[in-house]
mmCIF file of C-alpha atoms in Angstrom:
data_model
loop_
_atom_site.group_PDB
_atom_site.id
_atom_site.type_symbol
_atom_site.label_atom_id
_atom_site.label_comp_id
_atom_site.label_asym_id
_atom_site.label_seq_id
_atom_site.Cartn_x
_atom_site.Cartn_y
_atom_site.Cartn_z
ATOM 1 C CA MET A 1 92.451 111.447 116.003
ATOM 2 C CA ASP A 2 90.801 108.640 114.505
ATOM 3 C CA ARG A 3 91.954 106.259 111.594
ATOM 4 C CA ASP A 4 90.086 108.445 108.717
ATOM 5 C CA GLU A 5 91.940 111.534 110.157
ATOM 6 C CA LEU A 6 94.952 110.182 110.109
ATOM 7 C CA HIS A 7 94.937 108.475 107.069
ATOM 8 C CA GLY A 8 94.200 112.044 105.686
ATOM 9 C CA ARG A 9 97.185 113.594 107.307
ATOM 10 C CA ILE A 10 99.282 111.022 105.581
ATOM 11 C CA ARG A 11 97.752 111.339 102.822
ATOM 12 C CA ARG A 12 98.388 115.135 102.533
ATOM 13 C CA LEU A 13 102.310 114.759 104.186
ATOM 14 C CA LEU A 14 103.350 112.811 101.315
ATOM 15 C CA PHE A 15 102.879 115.212 98.561
ATOM 16 C CA VAL A 16 106.422 117.005 100.349
ATOM 17 C CA SER A 17 108.323 112.884 100.440
ATOM 18 C CA PRO A 18 110.014 114.033 97.494
ATOM 19 C CA ALA A 19 112.012 116.822 99.410
ATOM 20 C CA LEU A 20 112.897 114.605 101.876
ATOM 21 C CA SER A 21 114.161 111.977 99.382
ATOM 22 C CA SER A 22 116.315 114.671 97.689
ATOM 23 C CA ALA A 23 117.747 115.635 101.165
ATOM 24 C CA PHE A 24 118.985 111.638 100.849
ATOM 25 C CA SER A 25 120.280 111.932 97.913
ATOM 26 C CA ARG A 26 122.240 115.148 98.550
ATOM 27 C CA GLY A 27 124.589 113.517 100.540
ATOM 28 C CA ASP A 28 122.830 113.903 104.288
ATOM 29 C CA PHE A 29 122.996 110.054 105.229
ATOM 30 C CA ARG A 30 126.570 110.668 105.020
ATOM 31 C CA SER A 31 127.186 113.890 106.827
ATOM 32 C CA VAL A 32 125.105 112.635 109.494
ATOM 33 C CA PHE A 33 126.726 109.589 109.658
ATOM 34 C CA ARG A 34 130.665 110.080 108.366
ATOM 35 C CA GLY A 35 132.372 107.657 106.580
ATOM 36 C CA ARG A 36 129.505 105.557 106.630
ATOM 37 C CA GLY A 37 127.267 104.338 102.946
ATOM 38 C CA MET A 38 129.696 106.316 100.878
ATOM 39 C CA ASP A 39 132.397 105.124 98.814
ATOM 40 C CA PHE A 40 134.789 107.223 97.768
ATOM 41 C CA GLU A 41 134.596 108.317 93.881
ATOM 42 C CA ALA A 42 136.701 110.712 92.755
ATOM 43 C CA LEU A 43 138.091 114.453 93.074
ATOM 44 C CA ARG A 44 137.167 117.564 91.045
ATOM 45 C CA GLU A 45 137.516 121.018 91.756
ATOM 46 C CA TYR A 46 135.220 122.801 94.650
ATOM 47 C CA GLY A 47 131.812 124.618 93.296
ATOM 48 C CA GLU A 48 129.753 127.060 94.883
ATOM 49 C CA GLY A 49 127.345 125.034 97.560
ATOM 50 C CA ASP A 50 129.762 122.569 97.598
ATOM 51 C CA ASP A 51 130.232 121.136 101.493
ATOM 52 C CA ALA A 52 133.798 122.470 102.629
ATOM 53 C CA ARG A 53 134.233 119.402 104.815
ATOM 54 C CA LEU A 54 134.715 117.469 101.857
ATOM 55 C CA ILE A 55 137.577 119.541 100.280
ATOM 56 C CA ASP A 56 141.148 117.317 100.029
ATOM 57 C CA TRP A 57 143.691 119.561 101.494
ATOM 58 C CA ASN A 58 146.685 117.728 100.195
ATOM 59 C CA VAL A 59 145.158 117.703 96.828
ATOM 60 C CA SER A 60 144.251 121.647 96.921
ATOM 61 C CA VAL A 61 147.612 122.446 98.002
ATOM 62 C CA ARG A 62 149.834 120.594 95.465
ATOM 63 C CA PHE A 63 147.331 122.213 92.988
ATOM 64 C CA ALA A 64 146.965 125.565 94.453
ATOM 65 C CA ARG A 65 143.060 125.564 93.981
ATOM 66 C CA PRO A 66 140.585 123.745 96.061
ATOM 67 C CA PHE A 67 139.237 119.888 95.125
ATOM 68 C CA VAL A 68 136.673 118.530 96.850
ATOM 69 C CA ARG A 69 136.285 114.533 96.952
ATOM 70 C CA THR A 70 132.578 113.130 95.600
ATOM 71 C CA TYR A 71 131.407 109.558 97.072
ATOM 72 C CA ARG A 72 129.271 106.997 95.190
ATOM 73 C CA GLU A 73 126.097 106.220 97.349
ATOM 74 C CA ASP A 74 126.114 103.311 98.441
ATOM 75 C CA ARG A 75 122.507 102.240 97.850
ATOM 76 C CA SER A 76 121.913 98.837 100.418
ATOM 77 C CA LEU A 77 121.817 101.097 103.250
ATOM 78 C CA THR A 78 118.527 100.023 104.875
ATOM 79 C CA LEU A 79 116.082 102.153 106.498
ATOM 80 C CA PHE A 80 114.198 100.570 109.885
ATOM 81 C CA LEU A 81 111.644 102.153 111.580
ATOM 82 C CA LEU A 82 111.230 101.331 115.311
ATOM 83 C CA VAL A 83 107.531 102.765 115.900
ATOM 84 C CA ASP A 84 106.382 103.198 119.660
ATOM 85 C CA VAL A 85 102.640 103.057 119.913
ATOM 86 C CA SER A 86 101.962 102.146 123.595
ATOM 87 C CA ALA A 87 99.464 103.528 126.146
ATOM 88 C CA SER A 88 101.843 107.075 126.931
ATOM 89 C CA MET A 89 102.109 107.847 123.511
ATOM 90 C CA GLU A 90 98.380 108.454 123.286
ATOM 91 C CA GLU A 91 98.932 111.907 125.404
ATOM 92 C CA GLY A 92 98.677 114.981 123.909
ATOM 93 C CA SER A 93 97.248 118.333 124.183
ATOM 94 C CA GLY A 94 96.030 119.819 121.188
ATOM 95 C CA GLU A 95 95.206 117.997 117.710
ATOM 96 C CA LEU A 96 97.630 115.500 117.473
ATOM 97 C CA SER A 97 98.902 112.943 120.244
ATOM 98 C CA LYS A 98 102.019 111.398 120.644
ATOM 99 C CA ARG A 99 100.940 108.470 118.523
ATOM 100 C CA ASP A 100 99.603 110.369 115.517
ATOM 101 C CA ALA A 101 103.053 112.243 115.348
ATOM 102 C CA ALA A 102 105.423 109.423 115.112
ATOM 103 C CA VAL A 103 102.908 107.128 112.766
ATOM 104 C CA LEU A 104 102.717 110.881 110.678
ATOM 105 C CA SER A 105 106.705 110.911 110.823
ATOM 106 C CA ALA A 106 107.498 107.448 110.026
ATOM 107 C CA SER A 107 104.821 107.178 107.397
ATOM 108 C CA LEU A 108 106.747 110.314 105.483
ATOM 109 C CA LEU A 109 110.051 108.731 106.245
ATOM 110 C CA ALA A 110 108.965 105.617 104.668
ATOM 111 C CA TYR A 111 107.512 106.802 101.877
ATOM 112 C CA ALA A 112 110.165 109.108 100.887
ATOM 113 C CA ALA A 113 112.931 106.030 101.573
ATOM 114 C CA GLN A 114 111.252 103.899 98.650
ATOM 115 C CA LEU A 115 111.390 107.048 96.351
ATOM 116 C CA ARG A 116 115.061 106.577 96.703
ATOM 117 C CA GLY A 117 115.286 103.294 96.252
ATOM 118 C CA MET A 118 115.815 102.210 99.675
ATOM 119 C CA PRO A 119 114.801 98.892 101.325
ATOM 120 C CA VAL A 120 112.969 100.192 104.167
ATOM 121 C CA GLY A 121 111.334 97.588 107.086
ATOM 122 C CA ALA A 122 109.599 98.252 110.275
ATOM 123 C CA LEU A 123 108.820 97.093 114.011
ATOM 124 C CA VAL A 124 105.339 98.555 115.608
ATOM 125 C CA PHE A 125 105.944 97.956 118.861
ATOM 126 C CA ALA A 126 104.050 98.568 122.666
ATOM 127 C CA GLY A 127 104.308 96.291 125.506
ATOM 128 C CA GLY A 128 105.964 93.954 123.290
ATOM 129 C CA ALA A 129 106.112 94.006 119.027
ATOM 130 C CA ILE A 130 102.554 94.172 117.498
ATOM 131 C CA ARG A 131 103.927 94.085 113.259
ATOM 132 C CA TYR A 132 107.286 93.503 112.214
ATOM 133 C CA PHE A 133 108.179 94.284 108.134
ATOM 134 C CA GLU A 134 110.902 92.775 106.314
ATOM 135 C CA PRO A 135 112.945 95.549 104.888
ATOM 136 C CA ARG A 136 112.022 95.442 101.322
ATOM 137 C CA ARG A 137 112.089 98.618 98.226
ATOM 138 C CA GLY A 138 109.011 99.451 96.215
ATOM 139 C CA LYS A 139 105.685 101.523 97.030
ATOM 140 C CA ALA A 140 103.160 98.826 97.282
ATOM 141 C CA HIS A 141 105.804 97.367 100.623
ATOM 142 C CA ALA A 142 105.975 101.345 102.308
ATOM 143 C CA LEU A 143 102.306 101.413 101.375
ATOM 144 C CA ALA A 144 101.623 98.405 103.083
ATOM 145 C CA LEU A 145 104.062 99.503 106.114
ATOM 146 C CA ILE A 146 102.318 103.148 106.170
ATOM 147 C CA GLU A 147 98.918 100.998 106.773
ATOM 148 C CA ALA A 148 99.889 98.374 109.064
ATOM 149 C CA ALA A 149 101.334 101.755 111.496
ATOM 150 C CA VAL A 150 97.583 103.365 110.919
ATOM 151 C CA GLY A 151 96.117 100.044 112.311
ATOM 152 C CA ALA A 152 98.487 99.309 115.159
ATOM 153 C CA HIS A 153 97.818 102.921 116.322
ATOM 154 C CA ALA A 154 94.254 101.570 117.692
ATOM 155 C CA GLU A 155 96.065 97.739 118.879
ATOM 156 C CA GLY A 156 98.789 100.294 120.848
ATOM 157 C CA ARG A 157 95.673 102.019 122.937
ATOM 158 C CA ALA A 158 94.653 98.852 123.859
ATOM 159 C CA SER A 159 97.365 97.716 125.062
ATOM 160 C CA ALA A 160 98.524 97.193 128.769
ATOM 161 C CA GLY A 161 101.679 97.710 130.567
ATOM 162 C CA GLY A 162 104.689 99.600 129.929
ATOM 163 C CA THR A 163 106.626 100.004 126.887
ATOM 164 C CA ASP A 164 109.330 97.693 126.119
ATOM 165 C CA LEU A 165 111.573 100.198 124.148
ATOM 166 C CA GLY A 166 114.573 97.831 125.148
ATOM 167 C CA GLY A 167 112.972 95.397 123.746
ATOM 168 C CA ALA A 168 112.511 96.648 120.607
ATOM 169 C CA PHE A 169 115.880 97.665 120.667
ATOM 170 C CA GLU A 170 117.017 94.206 121.368
ATOM 171 C CA ARG A 171 115.085 92.514 118.540
ATOM 172 C CA ALA A 172 116.294 95.427 115.510
ATOM 173 C CA GLY A 173 119.327 94.231 116.609
ATOM 174 C CA ARG A 174 118.643 90.206 116.181
ATOM 175 C CA LEU A 175 116.563 91.210 112.613
ATOM 176 C CA LEU A 176 118.804 93.506 111.294
ATOM 177 C CA LYS A 177 121.878 91.724 109.122
ATOM 178 C CA ARG A 178 123.287 94.237 107.471
ATOM 179 C CA ARG A 179 124.372 97.732 108.303
ATOM 180 C CA SER A 180 121.009 99.934 108.908
ATOM 181 C CA LEU A 181 119.779 103.442 109.640
ATOM 182 C CA VAL A 182 117.726 102.761 112.426
ATOM 183 C CA MET A 183 114.822 105.796 113.280
ATOM 184 C CA ALA A 184 113.124 104.837 117.028
ATOM 185 C CA LEU A 185 110.253 106.686 117.469
ATOM 186 C CA SER A 186 109.410 106.835 120.691
ATOM 187 C CA ASP A 187 108.375 109.564 123.651
ATOM 188 C CA PHE A 188 111.268 107.452 125.433
ATOM 189 C CA ASP A 189 108.966 107.111 128.782
ATOM 190 C CA ALA A 190 110.021 103.431 129.536
ATOM 191 C CA GLU A 191 112.853 102.194 132.410
ATOM 192 C CA GLY A 192 116.308 100.372 130.919
ATOM 193 C CA TRP A 193 116.352 101.013 127.418
ATOM 194 C CA ALA A 194 119.957 102.510 127.412
ATOM 195 C CA PRO A 195 122.048 98.936 127.559
ATOM 196 C CA SER A 196 120.058 97.951 124.236
ATOM 197 C CA LEU A 197 120.164 101.334 122.191
ATOM 198 C CA ALA A 198 123.832 100.803 123.013
ATOM 199 C CA LEU A 199 124.229 97.529 121.072
ATOM 200 C CA LEU A 200 122.236 98.707 118.269
ATOM 201 C CA ALA A 201 124.130 101.632 117.778
ATOM 202 C CA ARG A 202 127.527 99.701 117.861
ATOM 203 C CA ARG A 203 126.523 98.111 114.783
ATOM 204 C CA HIS A 204 123.913 100.456 113.285
ATOM 205 C CA ASP A 205 123.152 104.261 112.847
ATOM 206 C CA VAL A 206 120.915 105.135 115.047
ATOM 207 C CA VAL A 207 118.527 108.541 115.609
ATOM 208 C CA ALA A 208 116.644 108.632 118.737
ATOM 209 C CA VAL A 209 113.293 110.660 117.438
ATOM 210 C CA ARG A 210 112.175 111.804 120.918
ATOM 211 C CA VAL A 211 108.037 112.368 120.651
ATOM 212 C CA THR A 212 107.070 115.191 123.231
ATOM 213 C CA ASP A 213 103.966 117.112 123.878
ATOM 214 C CA GLY A 214 103.259 120.629 125.644
ATOM 215 C CA LEU A 215 102.074 118.406 128.678
ATOM 216 C CA ASP A 216 105.617 117.217 129.207
ATOM 217 C CA ARG A 217 106.629 121.013 129.637
ATOM 218 C CA GLY A 218 103.840 122.614 131.777
ATOM 219 C CA LEU A 219 100.160 121.978 133.209
ATOM 220 C CA PRO A 220 97.254 124.071 132.490
ATOM 221 C CA ALA A 221 97.091 126.274 136.286
ATOM 222 C CA TYR A 222 93.502 125.216 136.958
ATOM 223 C CA GLY A 223 91.608 122.516 138.347
ATOM 224 C CA ALA A 224 92.505 119.050 139.808
ATOM 225 C CA PHE A 225 91.924 115.611 138.823
ATOM 226 C CA GLY A 226 93.137 112.123 139.320
ATOM 227 C CA ALA A 227 95.047 110.569 136.494
ATOM 228 C CA ALA A 228 96.523 106.932 135.839
ATOM 229 C CA ASP A 229 99.977 106.472 134.744
ATOM 230 C CA ALA A 230 99.750 104.917 131.186
ATOM 231 C CA GLU A 231 102.814 103.022 131.992
ATOM 232 C CA GLY A 232 101.366 101.270 134.420
ATOM 233 C CA ARG A 233 103.184 102.830 137.585
ATOM 234 C CA GLY A 234 99.969 103.641 139.393
ATOM 235 C CA PRO A 235 97.150 106.840 139.795
ATOM 236 C CA ALA A 236 98.026 110.183 140.439
ATOM 237 C CA TRP A 237 96.623 113.193 142.277
ATOM 238 C CA LEU A 238 97.116 116.514 140.212
ATOM 239 C CA PRO A 239 96.343 119.582 141.903
ATOM 240 C CA LEU A 240 97.000 122.098 138.944
ATOM 241 C CA GLY A 241 96.045 125.023 140.883
ATOM 242 C CA SER A 242 99.217 124.836 142.878
ATOM 243 C CA ARG A 243 102.243 126.638 141.821
ATOM 244 C CA SER A 244 104.759 124.567 143.209
ATOM 245 C CA PHE A 245 102.820 121.384 141.752
ATOM 246 C CA ARG A 246 102.967 122.817 138.434
ATOM 247 C CA ALA A 247 106.851 124.108 138.921
ATOM 248 C CA ARG A 248 107.913 120.605 139.962
ATOM 249 C CA TRP A 249 106.137 118.654 136.947
ATOM 250 C CA ALA A 250 108.136 120.849 134.945
ATOM 251 C CA LYS A 251 111.815 120.345 136.596
ATOM 252 C CA ARG A 252 110.442 116.233 136.014
ATOM 253 C CA GLY A 253 109.895 117.385 132.484
ATOM 254 C CA GLU A 254 113.284 119.191 131.793
ATOM 255 C CA ALA A 255 114.845 116.748 134.017
ATOM 256 C CA ARG A 256 113.727 114.012 131.787
ATOM 257 C CA ARG A 257 114.689 115.531 128.716
ATOM 258 C CA GLU A 258 118.115 115.541 129.816
ATOM 259 C CA ALA A 259 118.539 112.329 130.641
ATOM 260 C CA CYS A 260 117.039 111.017 127.201
ATOM 261 C CA ARG A 261 119.710 113.541 125.872
ATOM 262 C CA ALA A 262 123.153 112.485 127.863
ATOM 263 C CA LEU A 263 121.799 108.326 127.141
ATOM 264 C CA CYS A 264 121.698 108.777 123.497
ATOM 265 C CA ALA A 265 124.562 110.389 123.657
ATOM 266 C CA GLU A 266 126.640 107.874 125.417
ATOM 267 C CA ALA A 267 125.093 105.664 123.457
ATOM 268 C CA GLY A 268 126.372 106.971 120.153
ATOM 269 C CA ALA A 269 122.745 107.654 118.721
ATOM 270 C CA ARG A 270 121.870 111.355 117.387
ATOM 271 C CA LEU A 271 118.872 112.881 119.214
ATOM 272 C CA LEU A 272 115.684 114.107 116.798
ATOM 273 C CA GLU A 273 112.686 115.844 119.080
ATOM 274 C CA ILE A 274 109.914 115.973 117.321
ATOM 275 C CA ASP A 275 106.687 117.766 119.215
ATOM 276 C CA THR A 276 102.985 117.224 118.527
ATOM 277 C CA SER A 277 102.618 121.255 117.280
ATOM 278 C CA ASP A 278 105.380 120.524 114.798
ATOM 279 C CA ASP A 279 105.206 119.825 111.377
ATOM 280 C CA PRO A 280 107.346 116.701 111.056
ATOM 281 C CA ALA A 281 108.138 117.487 107.305
ATOM 282 C CA ARG A 282 109.818 120.501 108.070
ATOM 283 C CA ARG A 283 111.688 118.855 111.841
ATOM 284 C CA LEU A 284 112.428 115.913 109.531
ATOM 285 C CA LEU A 285 114.659 118.327 106.463
ATOM 286 C CA GLU A 286 115.508 120.885 109.370
ATOM 287 C CA PHE A 287 117.676 117.634 110.667
ATOM 288 C CA PHE A 288 118.901 116.267 107.687
ATOM 289 C CA ASP A 289 119.713 120.447 106.537
ATOM 290 C CA ARG A 290 121.448 120.783 109.721
ATOM 291 C CA ARG A 291 123.796 117.531 109.724
ATOM 292 C CA ARG A 292 124.780 118.480 106.368
ATOM 293 C CA ARG A 293 125.929 121.913 106.857
ATOM 294 C CA PRO A 294 129.128 122.323 107.973
#
């Protein structure tokens, strides 16, 4: 997708950002990261639609009717986006590439967070850092961040070498001086990033947004062609007509998926998968809503 088309998709997508901003205000951050980002404020009687996990059972037993704890939102929570625009993110079997999906998702998150009054920052990276945005509030800052991500889209396409995902996690840890919600948008097609992710997750709330595509799960059943690995691991010959090769490819893709899940769980980071065929707004809303429900 070229720059103008991507701009058009972002403009259309931003119309749904108030819904995601509303998800923030319902306390979804606290339910995703229980006990962090909110301060206890008061008790009130349980009402329809309240989260049953917030019931204070000691008080409820004492008064013979349910009471829930209410919390005051910590507006100091910062959203920090790590956006991978490396060569492997160019993969895509449909209208969008992985890079397109990452930029669209990051744009939606940035705009929704600024509607909520949250500071937003970002690090756009490939083989190394491309652009850094210090966390700030305001619509102008969010729009500048979005524009930079779109511009880095082309820079990432021209970049050489593998994805320095571990380096991005390390740099985020050095740059962020206060507790933040870090959302890393990448295909996680890199090596050695898990220790850096674990260190980052010790001080911050981290969501690993793994961007996927249909080609990760299977290949078309015809033809054969030579291909170069986008992460610099050398050329390969893909015999698409071979059933056993396609089976090995699918098995490899599933193994990578399970490995990513296991490493994120071990590091203490939440995992969200967004496919290039998905509506990113719907997937993000589902993610926060799923964490909100008991």
